[in-house]
XYZ file of N, CA, C and O in Angstrom:
864
model
N 0.849 -1.153 -0.005
C 0.112 -0.078 -0.077
C 0.885 1.161 -0.059
O 1.768 1.379 0.794
N 0.615 2.322 -0.916
C 1.541 3.256 -1.130
C 0.691 4.518 -1.793
O -0.250 4.126 -2.254
N 1.062 5.703 -1.383
C 0.592 6.759 -2.156
C 1.300 7.426 -3.114
O 2.804 7.368 -2.992
N 0.915 7.485 -4.500
C 1.864 7.962 -5.471
C 0.955 8.839 -6.601
O -0.240 9.291 -6.295
N 1.337 8.763 -7.895
C 0.501 9.274 -8.943
C 0.008 8.137 -9.808
O 0.842 7.419 -10.252
N -1.078 8.016 -10.172
C -1.389 7.014 -11.076
C -0.980 7.220 -12.550
O -0.927 8.469 -12.992
N -0.184 6.338 -13.098
C 0.657 6.447 -14.039
C 0.159 5.814 -15.519
O 0.787 6.226 -16.580
N -1.050 5.357 -15.450
C -1.634 4.611 -16.550
C -3.186 5.115 -16.875
O -3.776 5.146 -16.028
N -3.441 4.743 -18.152
C -4.840 4.875 -18.501
C -5.337 6.366 -18.463
O -4.729 7.196 -18.275
N -6.897 6.276 -18.155
C -7.564 7.586 -18.313
C -7.308 8.437 -17.245
O -7.610 9.702 -17.271
N -6.952 7.727 -16.007
C -6.797 8.713 -14.847
C -5.184 8.997 -14.581
O -4.836 9.401 -13.403
N -4.331 8.740 -15.572
C -3.003 9.227 -15.454
C -2.836 10.589 -14.886
O -3.529 11.673 -15.128
N -1.808 10.854 -13.970
C -1.578 12.114 -13.106
C -2.320 12.376 -12.213
O -2.093 13.317 -11.493
N -3.284 11.525 -11.664
C -4.194 11.644 -10.514
C -3.489 11.207 -9.206
O -3.138 9.927 -9.245
N -3.098 12.061 -8.171
C -2.663 11.406 -6.973
C -3.577 10.266 -6.377
O -4.774 10.481 -6.393
N -3.086 9.128 -6.139
C -3.787 7.985 -5.830
C -3.058 7.126 -4.471
O -1.910 7.241 -4.352
N -3.971 6.503 -3.842
C -3.411 5.364 -2.827
C -3.570 4.258 -3.732
O -4.747 3.717 -4.012
N -2.547 3.339 -3.590
C -2.677 2.108 -4.250
C -2.741 1.114 -3.216
O -2.029 1.004 -2.357
N -3.466 0.139 -3.509
C -4.034 -1.045 -2.405
C -3.670 -2.195 -3.366
O -4.543 -2.445 -4.121
N -2.559 -2.847 -3.243
C -2.045 -3.946 -4.090
C -2.665 -5.402 -3.278
O -1.768 -5.608 -2.327
N -3.596 -6.198 -3.634
C -4.054 -7.282 -3.085
C -3.146 -8.457 -3.625
O -2.699 -8.532 -4.657
N -3.060 -9.322 -2.737
C -2.074 -10.558 -2.859
C -2.924 -11.578 -3.433
O -4.177 -11.816 -3.088
N -2.244 -12.412 -4.292
C -2.833 -13.615 -5.104
C -3.088 -13.348 -6.631
O -3.647 -12.296 -6.868
N -2.701 -14.198 -7.360
C -2.866 -14.048 -8.872
C -2.533 -15.367 -9.324
O -1.362 -15.726 -9.535
N -3.484 -15.959 -10.046
C -3.125 -17.288 -10.787
C -3.127 -17.179 -12.403
O -2.894 -18.173 -12.982
N -3.137 -15.849 -13.008
C -3.177 -15.561 -14.327
C -1.996 -16.043 -14.974
O -1.879 -16.539 -16.197
N -0.861 -15.799 -14.368
C 0.327 -16.015 -15.035
C 0.923 -15.164 -16.078
O 1.588 -15.913 -17.058
N 0.874 -13.865 -16.227
C 1.407 -13.034 -17.281
C 2.898 -13.220 -17.345
O 3.594 -12.746 -16.234
N 3.636 -13.408 -18.388
C 4.988 -13.647 -18.352
C 5.717 -12.199 -18.216
O 6.773 -12.303 -17.747
N 5.192 -11.089 -18.389
C 5.840 -9.773 -18.469
C 5.446 -9.061 -17.233
O 5.869 -7.993 -16.949
N 4.588 -9.827 -16.341
C 4.354 -9.156 -15.108
C 5.516 -8.532 -14.206
O 6.497 -9.255 -14.095
N 5.335 -7.441 -13.871
C 6.254 -6.719 -13.104
C 6.061 -6.759 -11.639
O 6.614 -6.162 -10.758
N 5.012 -7.359 -11.155
C 4.471 -7.539 -9.551
C 4.499 -9.177 -9.381
O 3.481 -9.437 -8.690
N 5.437 -9.910 -9.669
C 5.274 -11.255 -9.491
C 5.331 -11.647 -8.084
O 4.944 -12.876 -7.737
N 5.539 -10.838 -7.291
C 5.724 -10.991 -5.829
C 4.353 -11.007 -5.250
O 4.220 -11.363 -4.034
N 3.412 -10.652 -5.934
C 2.074 -10.659 -5.452
C 1.317 -11.886 -5.826
O 0.184 -12.079 -5.500
N 1.924 -12.981 -6.519
C 1.049 -13.892 -6.917
C 0.815 -15.065 -5.750
O -0.179 -15.613 -6.013
N 1.796 -15.158 -4.896
C 1.555 -16.249 -3.847
C 0.849 -15.999 -2.771
O 1.062 -14.928 -1.921
N -0.234 -16.886 -2.518
C -1.082 -16.643 -1.182
C -0.615 -17.810 -0.204
O -0.725 -19.032 -0.436
N 0.110 -17.362 0.731
C 0.637 -18.277 1.924
C 0.584 -17.598 3.011
O 1.215 -16.720 3.329
N -0.222 -18.204 4.196
C -0.372 -17.836 5.485
C 1.142 -17.534 6.059
O 1.220 -16.580 6.921
N 2.124 -18.371 5.816
C 3.497 -17.813 6.023
C 4.052 -16.844 5.927
O 5.021 -16.071 6.638
N 3.564 -16.113 4.847
C 4.099 -14.739 4.496
C 3.406 -13.661 5.051
O 3.579 -12.344 4.779
N 2.263 -13.885 6.015
C 1.383 -12.734 6.649
C 2.311 -11.921 7.576
O 3.107 -12.682 8.272
N 2.388 -10.706 7.456
C 3.206 -9.727 8.356
C 2.456 -8.813 8.731
O 1.135 -8.776 8.637
N 3.172 -7.625 9.295
C 2.282 -6.532 9.889
C 1.940 -5.596 8.696
O 2.888 -5.422 7.726
N 0.889 -4.716 8.777
C 0.835 -3.530 7.917
C 1.990 -2.647 7.918
O 2.414 -2.331 6.691
N 2.563 -2.388 8.799
C 3.486 -1.391 9.044
C 4.700 -1.944 8.170
O 5.626 -1.249 7.520
N 5.153 -3.100 8.480
C 6.304 -3.745 7.665
C 5.947 -3.706 6.361
O 7.041 -3.630 5.518
N 4.751 -3.972 5.783
C 4.596 -4.025 4.365
C 4.607 -2.736 3.729
O 5.233 -2.332 2.753
N 4.220 -1.588 4.603
C 4.134 -0.296 4.078
C 5.672 0.176 3.998
O 6.183 1.092 3.080
N 6.478 -0.305 4.980
C 8.023 0.238 5.161
C 8.912 -0.313 4.187
O 9.955 0.049 3.916
N 8.344 -1.614 3.507
C 9.469 -2.270 2.837
C 9.986 -1.368 1.548
O 9.325 -0.752 1.052
N 11.335 -1.647 1.387
C 11.969 -0.945 0.103
C 12.204 -1.755 -0.914
O 12.635 -1.496 -1.886
N 12.050 -3.201 -0.765
C 12.261 -4.093 -1.649
C 11.030 -4.794 -1.873
O 10.384 -5.040 -0.953
N 10.988 -5.559 -3.107
C 9.955 -6.418 -3.489
C 9.964 -7.720 -2.549
O 11.058 -8.199 -2.672
N 8.791 -8.052 -2.114
C 8.791 -9.307 -1.185
C 7.299 -9.738 -1.264
O 6.478 -9.109 -1.642
N 7.352 -11.178 -0.913
C 5.912 -11.729 -0.951
C 5.045 -11.627 0.247
O 4.082 -12.079 0.284
N 5.848 -10.894 1.163
C 4.791 -10.707 2.281
C 3.730 -9.630 2.239
O 3.994 -8.924 1.336
N 2.615 -10.004 3.092
C 1.691 -9.116 2.709
C 0.922 -9.179 4.214
O 1.301 -9.816 5.154
N -0.260 -8.243 4.392
C -0.794 -8.256 5.658
C -2.416 -8.164 5.357
O -2.828 -7.951 4.232
N -3.183 -8.702 6.404
C -4.396 -8.806 6.427
C -5.198 -7.905 7.060
O -4.704 -7.597 8.365
N -6.256 -7.182 6.693
C -6.961 -6.170 7.140
C -8.386 -6.115 6.700
O -8.796 -6.577 5.474
N -9.336 -5.516 7.503
C -10.693 -5.491 7.101
C -11.033 -3.958 6.551
O -10.022 -3.265 6.686
N -11.977 -3.692 5.720
C -12.145 -2.426 5.014
C -12.136 -1.341 6.145
O -11.768 -0.091 5.625
N -12.670 -1.505 7.327
C -12.854 -0.452 8.067
C -11.351 0.069 8.781
O -10.973 1.206 8.885
N -10.719 -0.897 8.966
C -9.145 -0.616 9.568
C -8.410 -0.213 8.372
O -7.377 0.480 8.584
N -8.559 -0.589 7.113
C -7.833 -0.094 6.100
C -8.028 1.433 5.875
O -6.920 2.308 5.649
N -9.327 1.841 6.089
C -9.664 3.182 5.875
C -9.080 3.967 7.173
O -8.629 5.219 6.989
N -8.913 3.674 8.296
C -8.193 4.121 9.400
C -6.717 4.314 9.028
O -6.005 5.217 9.539
N -6.264 3.057 8.379
C -4.836 3.323 8.138
C -4.506 4.227 7.050
O -3.272 4.717 7.279
N -5.319 4.668 6.174
C -5.017 5.781 5.249
C -4.673 6.806 6.027
O -3.857 7.720 5.963
N -5.588 7.246 7.086
C -5.372 8.543 8.031
C -4.199 8.358 8.879
O -3.390 9.416 8.950
N -3.939 7.119 9.342
C -2.774 6.825 10.087
C -1.680 7.303 9.458
O -0.491 7.816 9.953
N -1.629 6.887 8.134
C -0.376 7.239 7.203
C -0.174 8.474 6.728
O 0.677 9.050 6.049
N -1.372 9.434 6.913
C -1.226 10.794 6.595
C -1.629 10.967 5.112
O -1.265 11.881 4.412
N -2.110 10.025 4.494
C -2.489 10.083 2.986
C -3.401 11.145 2.772
O -4.523 11.295 3.389
N -3.033 12.003 1.811
C -4.040 13.051 1.206
C -5.088 12.722 -0.214
O -5.901 13.234 -0.216
N -4.468 11.763 -0.812
C -5.205 11.466 -2.033
C -6.449 11.009 -1.795
O -6.610 10.317 -0.819
N -7.426 11.115 -2.678
C -8.831 10.921 -2.412
C -9.376 9.944 -3.676
O -10.524 9.489 -3.610
N -8.194 9.561 -4.449
C -8.565 8.219 -5.438
C -7.730 7.060 -4.962
O -6.626 7.024 -4.707
N -8.561 5.959 -4.858
C -7.900 4.761 -4.370
C -7.888 3.710 -5.624
O -9.042 3.235 -6.144
N -6.867 3.171 -5.949
C -6.552 2.171 -7.011
C -6.425 0.756 -6.274
O -5.532 0.649 -5.722
N -7.270 -0.133 -6.648
C -7.300 -1.478 -6.141
C -6.839 -2.240 -7.315
O -7.473 -2.454 -8.079
N -5.744 -2.993 -6.796
C -4.857 -3.424 -8.015
C -4.323 -5.034 -7.533
O -4.918 -5.438 -6.337
N -3.305 -5.511 -7.882
C -2.895 -6.821 -7.427
C -1.340 -7.165 -8.003
O -0.671 -6.267 -8.370
N -1.205 -8.366 -8.170
C -2.221 -9.548 -8.025
C -3.459 -9.304 -8.931
O -3.602 -8.490 -9.774
N -4.398 -10.068 -8.677
C -5.640 -9.913 -9.274
C -6.822 -9.830 -8.306
O -7.312 -10.614 -7.439
N -7.156 -8.398 -8.117
C -8.072 -8.102 -7.064
C -9.442 -8.643 -7.012
O -10.231 -8.649 -6.007
N -9.982 -8.830 -8.424
C -11.357 -9.485 -8.442
C -11.370 -10.898 -8.037
O -12.595 -11.430 -8.243
N -10.294 -11.519 -7.264
C -10.354 -12.708 -6.891
C -11.274 -12.559 -5.511
O -11.943 -13.454 -4.893
N -11.563 -11.282 -5.175
C -12.094 -11.024 -3.752
C -13.597 -10.292 -4.260
O -13.584 -9.367 -5.249
N -14.267 -10.212 -3.189
C -15.617 -9.476 -3.378
C -15.319 -8.077 -2.708
O -15.159 -7.850 -1.682
N -15.158 -7.062 -3.764
C -14.850 -5.966 -3.273
C -15.799 -4.851 -2.985
O -15.766 -3.630 -2.965
N -17.172 -5.415 -3.036
C -18.352 -4.462 -2.805
C -18.029 -3.549 -1.224
O -18.301 -2.535 -1.288
N -17.700 -4.462 -0.317
C -17.838 -3.764 1.012
C -16.799 -2.651 1.009
O -17.030 -1.543 1.701
N -15.710 -2.936 0.478
C -14.536 -2.036 0.579
C -14.679 -0.796 -0.283
O -14.794 0.327 0.085
N -15.259 -1.049 -1.572
C -15.494 0.223 -2.492
C -16.527 0.986 -2.004
O -16.509 2.217 -1.980
N -17.664 0.280 -1.477
C -18.743 1.092 -0.929
C -18.391 1.998 0.208
O -18.720 3.252 0.334
N -17.626 1.503 1.125
C -17.265 2.115 2.234
C -16.300 3.259 1.954
O -16.452 4.371 2.215
N -15.452 3.077 0.817
C -14.522 4.344 0.446
C -15.336 5.456 -0.194
O -15.196 6.579 0.145
N -16.447 4.855 -1.046
C -17.090 5.868 -1.805
C -17.861 6.824 -0.590
O -18.213 7.853 -0.722
N -18.371 6.033 0.210
C -19.371 6.718 1.170
C -18.434 7.682 2.193
O -19.046 8.408 2.836
N -17.090 7.485 2.186
C -16.314 8.262 3.109
C -15.423 9.246 1.996
O -14.332 9.928 2.490
N -16.122 9.684 0.757
C -15.472 10.681 0.139
C -14.457 10.372 -1.019
O -13.616 11.218 -1.340
N -14.099 9.240 -1.015
C -12.944 8.619 -1.898
C -13.763 8.268 -3.302
O -14.950 7.837 -3.481
N -12.836 8.146 -4.529
C -13.162 7.526 -5.664
C -12.288 6.395 -5.673
O -11.490 6.286 -5.156
N -13.013 5.297 -6.392
C -12.324 4.205 -6.495
C -12.114 3.656 -7.920
O -12.933 3.965 -8.794
N -10.947 2.739 -7.939
C -10.587 2.323 -9.518
C -10.166 0.870 -9.247
O -9.525 0.797 -8.142
N -10.591 0.036 -9.946
C -10.205 -1.288 -9.866
C -9.405 -1.706 -11.339
O -9.883 -1.303 -12.213
N -8.111 -2.245 -11.061
C -7.460 -2.756 -12.279
C -7.437 -4.177 -12.339
O -6.888 -4.946 -11.277
N -7.992 -4.768 -13.150
C -8.287 -6.318 -13.212
C -7.948 -6.917 -14.672
O -7.972 -6.294 -15.727
N -7.688 -8.288 -14.504
C -7.343 -8.807 -15.781
C -8.744 -9.274 -16.565
O -8.493 -9.930 -17.671
N -9.785 -9.308 -15.981
C -11.167 -9.606 -16.552
C -11.235 -10.873 -16.519
O -12.325 -11.498 -17.056
N -10.341 -11.982 -15.647
C -10.583 -13.304 -15.495
C -11.498 -13.590 -14.368
O -11.847 -14.829 -14.268
N -11.951 -12.760 -13.506
C -12.925 -13.036 -12.569
C -14.174 -11.964 -12.781
O -14.050 -10.993 -13.261
N -15.244 -12.386 -11.897
C -16.366 -11.578 -12.040
C -16.069 -10.352 -11.262
O -15.496 -10.401 -10.461
N -16.372 -9.087 -11.590
C -16.075 -7.874 -11.061
C -17.258 -7.609 -9.975
O -18.318 -7.335 -10.498
N -16.895 -7.469 -8.796
C -18.124 -7.465 -7.653
C -17.370 -6.241 -7.006
O -16.474 -6.372 -6.051
N -18.155 -4.984 -7.145
C -17.648 -3.776 -6.637
C -18.812 -2.922 -6.698
O -19.950 -3.097 -7.251
N -18.676 -1.453 -6.143
C -19.696 -0.490 -5.817
C -20.037 -0.239 -7.267
O -19.032 -0.155 -8.041
N -21.166 0.301 -7.747
C -21.598 0.619 -8.916
C -20.857 2.039 -9.261
O -20.666 2.392 -10.354
N -20.321 2.709 -8.273
C -19.680 4.063 -8.556
C -18.122 3.737 -8.784
O -17.433 4.748 -9.294
N -17.722 2.593 -8.918
C -16.258 2.303 -8.987
C -15.929 2.262 -10.493
O -16.620 1.763 -11.251
N -14.944 2.756 -10.667
C -14.286 2.873 -12.221
C -13.359 1.532 -12.545
O -12.554 1.420 -11.690
N -13.821 0.830 -13.434
C -13.343 -0.399 -13.597
C -12.271 -0.267 -14.857
O -12.894 -0.217 -16.024
N -11.108 -0.823 -14.587
C -10.076 -0.816 -15.827
C -9.874 -2.447 -16.086
O -9.364 -3.046 -15.134
N -10.234 -2.829 -17.108
C -10.086 -4.246 -17.565
C -8.650 -4.314 -18.512
O -8.875 -3.567 -19.424
N -7.768 -4.865 -17.952
C -6.796 -5.159 -18.859
C -6.682 -6.532 -19.195
O -5.916 -7.299 -18.576
N -7.253 -6.987 -20.309
C -7.737 -8.364 -20.612
C -6.277 -9.130 -20.880
O -5.434 -8.850 -21.773
N -6.150 -10.265 -20.004
C -5.134 -11.214 -20.347
C -5.328 -12.385 -21.128
O -5.978 -13.228 -20.337
N -5.027 -12.355 -22.054
C -5.397 -13.402 -23.074
C -4.496 -14.460 -23.303
O -3.318 -14.289 -23.551
N -4.763 -15.906 -23.006
C -3.993 -17.081 -23.466
C -2.848 -16.952 -22.486
O -1.581 -17.151 -23.001
N -2.834 -16.591 -21.326
C -1.856 -16.652 -20.456
C -1.435 -18.049 -19.712
O -2.341 -19.014 -19.955
N -0.484 -18.103 -19.172
C -0.003 -19.432 -18.671
C -0.976 -20.211 -17.643
O -1.138 -21.453 -17.517
N -1.832 -19.322 -16.881
C -2.823 -19.808 -16.011
C -4.017 -20.491 -16.769
O -4.786 -21.153 -16.029
N -4.146 -20.044 -18.036
C -5.237 -20.866 -18.788
C -6.488 -20.176 -18.602
O -7.674 -20.995 -18.746
N -6.542 -19.105 -17.850
C -8.046 -18.419 -17.312
C -8.590 -17.609 -18.581
O -7.912 -16.590 -19.105
N -9.820 -17.764 -19.049
C -10.495 -16.986 -20.092
C -10.934 -15.772 -19.618
O -11.073 -15.313 -18.345
N -10.877 -14.725 -20.400
C -11.252 -13.149 -20.211
C -12.851 -13.418 -20.193
O -13.344 -13.873 -21.275
N -13.614 -12.975 -19.084
C -15.018 -12.951 -19.001
C -15.601 -11.859 -19.714
O -15.239 -10.653 -19.503
N -16.608 -12.028 -20.564
C -17.444 -11.035 -21.248
C -18.142 -10.146 -20.113
O -18.141 -8.883 -20.426
N -18.455 -10.884 -19.198
C -19.097 -9.874 -18.089
C -18.260 -8.869 -17.483
O -18.707 -7.872 -17.214
N -16.931 -9.273 -17.402
C -15.859 -8.181 -16.799
C -15.871 -7.183 -17.889
O -15.672 -5.979 -17.552
N -15.749 -7.420 -19.073
C -15.542 -6.364 -20.077
C -16.861 -5.497 -20.251
O -16.702 -4.416 -20.606
N -18.020 -6.188 -20.170
C -19.303 -5.414 -20.056
C -19.426 -4.396 -18.862
O -19.705 -3.289 -19.003
N -18.595 -4.817 -17.726
C -18.645 -3.766 -16.608
C -17.522 -2.904 -16.873
O -17.743 -1.888 -16.187
N -16.690 -2.920 -17.561
C -15.544 -2.033 -17.691
C -15.699 -0.877 -18.075
O -16.699 -0.395 -19.010
N -15.284 0.271 -17.531
C -15.266 1.754 -18.041
C -14.185 1.911 -18.946
O -14.280 2.876 -19.699
N -13.236 1.154 -18.768
C -11.891 1.260 -19.594
C -11.253 -0.047 -19.869
O -11.253 -1.017 -18.887
N -11.055 -0.330 -21.085
C -10.400 -1.507 -21.538
C -8.778 -1.132 -22.004
O -8.668 -0.372 -22.843
N -8.025 -1.489 -21.252
C -6.658 -1.025 -21.342
C -5.771 -2.172 -21.854
O -5.560 -3.239 -20.808
N -5.323 -2.280 -23.253
C -4.801 -3.614 -23.471
C -3.107 -3.476 -23.833
O -2.948 -2.634 -24.401
N -2.483 -4.136 -23.038
C -0.932 -4.211 -23.535
C -0.601 -4.791 -24.650
O -1.205 -5.893 -25.005
N -0.014 -4.091 -25.626
C 0.430 -4.748 -26.839
C 2.055 -4.651 -27.009
O 2.630 -3.711 -26.829
N 2.360 -5.633 -27.951
C 3.801 -5.639 -28.487
C 3.663 -5.915 -29.853
O 4.847 -5.104 -30.759
N 2.841 -6.329 -30.357
C 2.715 -6.716 -32.065
C 1.333 -6.715 -32.357
O 0.376 -6.714 -31.610
N 1.159 -6.738 -33.545
C -0.265 -6.745 -34.317
C -1.132 -7.903 -33.714
O -2.385 -7.809 -33.631
N -0.460 -8.982 -33.318
C -1.370 -10.090 -32.961
C -2.148 -9.626 -31.679
O -3.376 -10.197 -31.343
N -1.688 -8.803 -30.936
C -2.318 -8.582 -29.437
C -3.438 -7.732 -29.915
O -4.442 -7.777 -29.327
N -3.322 -6.782 -30.887
C -4.496 -6.061 -31.513
C -5.547 -6.853 -32.053
O -6.705 -6.653 -31.631
N -5.159 -7.965 -32.891
C -6.125 -8.914 -33.250
C -6.980 -9.675 -32.189
O -8.074 -9.954 -32.139
N -5.921 -10.092 -31.122
C -6.639 -10.657 -29.989
C -7.730 -9.715 -29.245
O -8.962 -10.376 -28.959
N -7.360 -8.449 -29.200
C -8.389 -7.544 -28.578
C -9.513 -7.393 -29.463
O -10.659 -7.481 -28.957
N -9.325 -7.348 -30.801
C -10.716 -7.339 -31.661
C -11.503 -8.438 -31.596
O -12.811 -8.283 -31.456
N -10.966 -9.572 -31.322
C -11.916 -10.731 -31.097
C -12.517 -10.751 -29.802
O -13.789 -11.205 -29.750
N -11.953 -10.062 -28.779
C -12.648 -9.872 -27.445
C -13.663 -8.918 -27.515
O -14.826 -9.295 -27.145
N -13.420 -7.889 -28.142
C -14.455 -6.723 -28.390
C -15.655 -7.069 -29.003
O -16.517 -6.669 -28.986
N -15.556 -8.096 -30.081
C -16.562 -8.513 -30.887
C -17.776 -9.034 -29.996
O -18.918 -9.212 -30.441
N -17.277 -9.753 -28.810
C -18.278 -10.239 -28.092
C -19.070 -9.175 -27.035
O -19.831 -9.554 -26.217
N -18.640 -7.861 -26.942
C -19.183 -6.790 -26.149
C -20.094 -6.127 -26.787
O -20.343 -5.791 -27.899
N -21.311 -6.151 -26.057
C -22.507 -5.597 -26.568
C -22.425 -4.176 -27.246
O -22.891 -3.889 -28.199
N -21.560 -3.200 -26.501
C -21.436 -1.918 -26.907
C -20.346 -1.389 -26.290
O -19.944 -1.646 -25.251
N -19.415 -0.695 -27.054
C -18.330 0.192 -26.489
C -18.649 1.593 -26.112
O -17.700 2.398 -25.623
N -19.794 1.951 -26.239
C -20.371 3.289 -26.069
C -20.151 3.547 -24.458
O -20.412 2.931 -23.586
N -19.446 4.576 -24.217
C -19.113 5.027 -22.748
C -17.836 4.450 -22.388
O -17.398 4.664 -21.165
N -17.232 3.437 -23.061
C -16.006 2.830 -22.461
C -14.582 3.495 -23.364
O -14.653 3.802 -24.351
N -13.726 3.698 -22.453
C -12.271 4.080 -23.165
C -11.747 2.864 -23.437
O -11.521 2.006 -22.816
N -11.061 2.779 -24.753
C -10.173 1.749 -25.262
C -8.814 2.311 -25.233
O -8.609 3.212 -25.981
N -7.819 1.784 -24.499
C -6.489 2.235 -24.334
C -5.522 1.112 -24.935
O -5.728 -0.019 -24.331
N -4.674 1.610 -25.696
C -3.514 0.686 -26.036
C -2.300 0.954 -25.271
O -1.965 2.183 -25.193
N -1.768 0.321 -24.677
C -0.363 0.318 -23.826
C 0.559 -0.414 -24.207
O 0.802 -1.677 -24.187
N 1.718 0.191 -25.026
C 2.658 -0.579 -25.200
C 3.621 -1.233 -24.167
O 3.831 -0.437 -23.307
N 4.155 -2.472 -24.375
C 4.478 -3.449 -23.334
C 6.048 -2.884 -23.076
O 6.907 -2.753 -24.163
N 6.579 -2.468 -22.036
C 7.851 -2.098 -21.629
C 8.517 -0.904 -22.498
O 9.693 -0.963 -22.689
N 7.468 -0.153 -22.810
C 7.874 1.148 -23.683
C 8.877 0.792 -24.827
O 9.678 1.477 -25.362
N 8.372 -0.362 -25.673
C 9.160 -0.817 -26.559
C 8.921 0.237 -27.862
O 7.655 0.389 -28.034
N 10.091 0.716 -28.616
C 9.479 1.587 -29.890
C 8.717 1.112 -30.678
O 7.748 1.886 -31.316
N 8.809 -0.108 -31.219
C 8.079 -0.643 -32.302
C 6.584 -0.706 -31.737
O 5.620 -0.452 -32.394
N 6.443 -1.319 -30.459
C 4.969 -1.374 -29.978
C 4.449 -0.033 -29.711
O 3.474 0.025 -29.936
N 5.296 1.061 -29.322
C 4.737 2.277 -29.224
C 4.260 2.921 -30.462
O 3.150 3.468 -30.591
N 5.170 2.633 -31.688
C 4.758 3.200 -32.894
C 3.346 2.605 -33.412
O 2.369 3.180 -33.898
N 3.143 1.211 -33.134
C 1.920 0.383 -33.470
C 0.922 0.916 -32.731
O -0.217 1.191 -33.173
N 1.098 1.181 -31.564
C -0.138 1.736 -30.648
C -0.478 3.146 -30.946
O -1.788 3.384 -31.172
N 0.597 3.899 -31.444
C 0.083 5.289 -31.788
C -0.747 5.273 -33.095
O -1.757 5.917 -33.173
N -0.293 4.534 -33.929
C -0.782 4.399 -35.470
C -2.215 3.796 -35.221
O -3.342 4.390 -35.814
N -2.423 2.763 -34.452
C -3.753 2.091 -34.151
C -4.745 2.935 -33.425
O -6.014 3.174 -33.810
N -4.264 3.677 -32.493
C -5.184 4.822 -31.714
C -5.762 5.826 -32.585
O -6.675 6.253 -32.522
N -4.838 6.275 -33.467
C -5.117 7.271 -34.423
C -6.212 7.007 -35.373
O -7.293 7.533 -35.542
N -6.107 5.663 -35.953
C -6.873 5.034 -36.860
C -8.391 4.794 -36.335
O -9.278 4.798 -37.003
N -8.265 4.313 -35.134
C -9.699 3.812 -34.376
C -10.250 4.896 -33.329
O -11.122 4.479 -32.716
N -9.376 6.023 -33.230
C -9.875 7.093 -32.202
C -9.846 6.332 -30.963
O -10.941 6.723 -29.847
N -9.035 5.528 -30.758
C -8.770 5.080 -29.240
C -7.798 5.977 -28.438
O -7.379 7.070 -29.128
N -7.335 5.566 -27.357
C -6.496 6.277 -26.546
C -5.260 5.612 -26.259
O -5.058 4.230 -25.979
N -3.951 6.317 -26.091
C -2.729 5.877 -26.098
C -2.554 5.740 -24.417
O -2.783 7.150 -23.656
N -2.210 4.669 -23.736
C -1.754 4.752 -22.428
C -0.252 4.464 -22.402
O 0.192 3.269 -22.790
N 0.416 5.360 -21.793
C 1.711 5.227 -21.527
C 2.118 5.020 -20.139
O 1.508 5.537 -19.176
N 3.303 4.270 -19.737
C 3.385 3.978 -18.324
C 4.325 5.187 -17.768
O 5.498 5.019 -17.661
N 3.635 6.240 -17.591
C 4.164 7.426 -17.074
C 5.108 7.259 -16.010
O 6.259 8.129 -15.821
N 4.696 6.597 -14.965
C 5.468 6.229 -13.725
C 6.750 5.566 -14.067
O 7.783 6.011 -13.248
N 6.946 4.897 -14.968
C 8.333 4.297 -15.427
C 9.227 5.323 -16.105
O 10.370 5.133 -15.862
N 8.557 6.071 -16.860
C 9.453 7.368 -17.579
C 9.925 8.372 -16.658
O 11.277 8.798 -16.632
N 9.189 8.654 -15.386
C 9.450 9.520 -14.665
C 10.357 8.906 -13.252
O 10.750 9.724 -12.459
N 10.288 7.756 -13.337
C 10.976 6.908 -12.274
C 10.229 6.968 -10.642
O 10.889 7.142 -9.774
N 8.887 6.797 -10.575
C 8.283 6.985 -9.404
C 7.615 5.381 -9.253
O 7.472 4.730 -10.406
N 7.067 4.953 -8.160
C 6.580 3.630 -7.870
C 5.113 3.699 -8.527
O 4.350 4.771 -8.362
């Protein structure tokens, strides 16, 4: 859990509290948070140890939504946008947490792979970054895409755009949804492809600006 600036998608630049939930069976090969994959009770530690850690580790803390809200105040966080990510956050029922946050003046955003049903407050902004044909073998759910406010797709080559097209063909309507292409690892060829495709289709380019400016 940490306070930073949202670096991706339609909320780029917004001060945010990131709550990174533990556990993910999807198995993306390029994942930059593989330390969040493992759920093991032996790795449970205190909230302060997780907040204070300076290196990636698989240790995590357990807390209910009311104590988490109190922890924001204890840490002196001032951001009012909360990004719930992972791992795969939609492994969990997020309705109690997201409703509590909205009722206390926060906005919320979930970043999910789309491989689980999205259970959250109706006011929550849902970003689905569909993970297709990953090692875990989990299909992207059309119900997750239907709930999405934003579909943000990592791409490296044309086949990734083709895979996205095949998914979007099953969505009833894209009206009101942002479709964003995000070049994987800031690769120049991927960036050029994303730019050209976004212009051609009136989609949105998503750059990982936090990596460009060197923040978490």
